[in-house]
mmCIF file of C-alpha atoms in Angstrom:
data_model
loop_
_atom_site.group_PDB
_atom_site.id
_atom_site.type_symbol
_atom_site.label_atom_id
_atom_site.label_comp_id
_atom_site.label_asym_id
_atom_site.label_seq_id
_atom_site.Cartn_x
_atom_site.Cartn_y
_atom_site.Cartn_z
ATOM 1 C CA LEU A 1 -0.285 -0.232 0.130
ATOM 2 C CA HIS A 2 2.793 2.452 0.923
ATOM 3 C CA THR A 3 4.506 1.295 -2.616
ATOM 4 C CA ALA A 4 1.237 2.583 -4.295
ATOM 5 C CA ASP A 5 1.673 5.927 -2.534
ATOM 6 C CA ILE A 6 4.483 7.350 -3.200
ATOM 7 C CA ALA A 7 5.698 5.580 -6.841
ATOM 8 C CA ASN A 8 4.948 7.613 -9.513
ATOM 9 C CA PRO A 9 8.677 8.070 -10.423
ATOM 10 C CA MET A 10 8.216 3.960 -11.783
ATOM 11 C CA LYS A 11 5.022 5.882 -13.885
ATOM 12 C CA PRO A 12 5.230 6.556 -17.735
ATOM 13 C CA TRP A 13 6.677 9.612 -17.531
ATOM 14 C CA ASP A 14 4.054 12.619 -18.655
ATOM 15 C CA LEU A 15 1.849 10.796 -15.045
ATOM 16 C CA CYS A 16 5.550 11.259 -13.116
ATOM 17 C CA GLU A 17 5.884 15.242 -14.418
ATOM 18 C CA PHE A 18 2.305 15.155 -13.171
ATOM 19 C CA LEU A 19 2.234 13.449 -10.180
ATOM 20 C CA ALA A 20 5.255 14.779 -8.759
ATOM 21 C CA ASP A 21 4.038 18.700 -9.626
ATOM 22 C CA ARG A 22 1.534 18.501 -7.325
ATOM 23 C CA CYS A 23 3.114 16.614 -4.850
ATOM 24 C CA LEU A 24 5.910 20.163 -4.909
ATOM 25 C CA GLU A 25 2.720 21.886 -4.580
ATOM 26 C CA GLU A 26 1.198 20.708 -1.775
ATOM 27 C CA PHE A 27 4.755 20.904 0.339
ATOM 28 C CA PHE A 28 4.849 24.899 -1.243
ATOM 29 C CA ALA A 29 1.067 25.570 0.109
ATOM 30 C CA GLN A 30 1.730 24.117 3.370
ATOM 31 C CA GLY A 31 5.369 26.281 3.772
ATOM 32 C CA ASP A 32 3.774 29.465 2.393
ATOM 33 C CA GLN A 33 1.082 28.480 5.261
ATOM 34 C CA GLU A 34 4.289 28.004 7.629
ATOM 35 C CA LYS A 35 5.542 31.520 6.179
ATOM 36 C CA ALA A 36 2.025 32.953 6.998
ATOM 37 C CA LEU A 37 2.538 32.225 10.594
ATOM 38 C CA GLY A 38 5.662 32.966 11.161
ATOM 39 C CA ILE A 39 6.913 29.472 12.218
ATOM 40 C CA PRO A 40 10.588 27.648 10.531
ATOM 41 C CA VAL A 41 9.308 26.534 7.042
ATOM 42 C CA GLN A 42 10.313 23.227 6.492
ATOM 43 C CA MET A 43 13.398 22.313 3.794
ATOM 44 C CA LEU A 44 11.470 20.321 1.375
ATOM 45 C CA ASN A 45 8.491 23.096 1.587
ATOM 46 C CA ASP A 46 9.952 25.759 0.434
ATOM 47 C CA ARG A 47 9.499 26.705 -2.613
ATOM 48 C CA ASP A 48 11.996 29.724 -3.058
ATOM 49 C CA LYS A 49 14.763 27.310 -1.842
ATOM 50 C CA VAL A 50 14.401 23.463 -3.546
ATOM 51 C CA ASN A 51 15.282 22.854 -6.256
ATOM 52 C CA ARG A 52 12.829 20.767 -8.035
ATOM 53 C CA PRO A 53 14.986 18.358 -10.527
ATOM 54 C CA ASN A 54 17.516 17.892 -7.378
ATOM 55 C CA SER A 55 14.703 16.734 -4.822
ATOM 56 C CA GLN A 56 13.287 14.349 -7.142
ATOM 57 C CA VAL A 57 16.767 13.399 -7.585
ATOM 58 C CA GLY A 58 17.156 12.512 -3.782
ATOM 59 C CA PHE A 59 12.998 10.889 -4.366
ATOM 60 C CA ILE A 60 14.233 8.655 -6.353
ATOM 61 C CA GLU A 61 18.189 7.161 -4.942
ATOM 62 C CA PHE A 62 17.180 7.135 -1.281
ATOM 63 C CA VAL A 63 13.354 6.234 -1.146
ATOM 64 C CA ILE A 64 11.924 4.562 -4.365
ATOM 65 C CA SER A 65 15.057 2.774 -6.027
ATOM 66 C CA PRO A 66 15.998 0.854 -2.600
ATOM 67 C CA LEU A 67 12.410 0.539 -2.364
ATOM 68 C CA ALA A 68 12.185 -1.090 -5.888
ATOM 69 C CA GLU A 69 14.968 -2.860 -5.088
ATOM 70 C CA LYS A 70 13.649 -4.862 -2.597
ATOM 71 C CA MET A 71 9.820 -5.083 -3.933
ATOM 72 C CA VAL A 72 11.952 -6.876 -6.899
ATOM 73 C CA ILE A 73 14.072 -10.332 -3.927
ATOM 74 C CA ILE A 74 10.580 -10.087 -3.076
ATOM 75 C CA LEU A 75 7.964 -10.594 -5.399
ATOM 76 C CA PRO A 76 10.366 -11.210 -8.807
ATOM 77 C CA GLU A 77 7.867 -11.139 -11.097
ATOM 78 C CA LEU A 78 7.804 -6.944 -10.474
ATOM 79 C CA GLY A 79 12.059 -6.826 -12.376
ATOM 80 C CA TYR A 80 12.479 -5.412 -15.277
ATOM 81 C CA SER A 81 13.522 -9.212 -16.248
ATOM 82 C CA ALA A 82 10.098 -10.443 -15.842
ATOM 83 C CA LEU A 83 8.796 -8.208 -18.853
ATOM 84 C CA ASN A 84 10.239 -9.682 -21.636
ATOM 85 C CA VAL A 85 11.769 -7.019 -22.967
#
């Protein structure tokens, strides 16, 4: 279930980009509210400081890739070789 929630980088590019933009906009909206309230803005929520491409690369490298690797170990039929490509 958690994998479904964060799997946008494993989707086709158009959908991946759309979902990533929506997610970042949600974070930024929270950051905007934090700024308006005068409270510290969380690191990923500051639209003036976040580098969108780098944030996605980091998310893929440190969250998605290890998760996908473990998924294929548990369910080998999800692996690339199972696609007969």
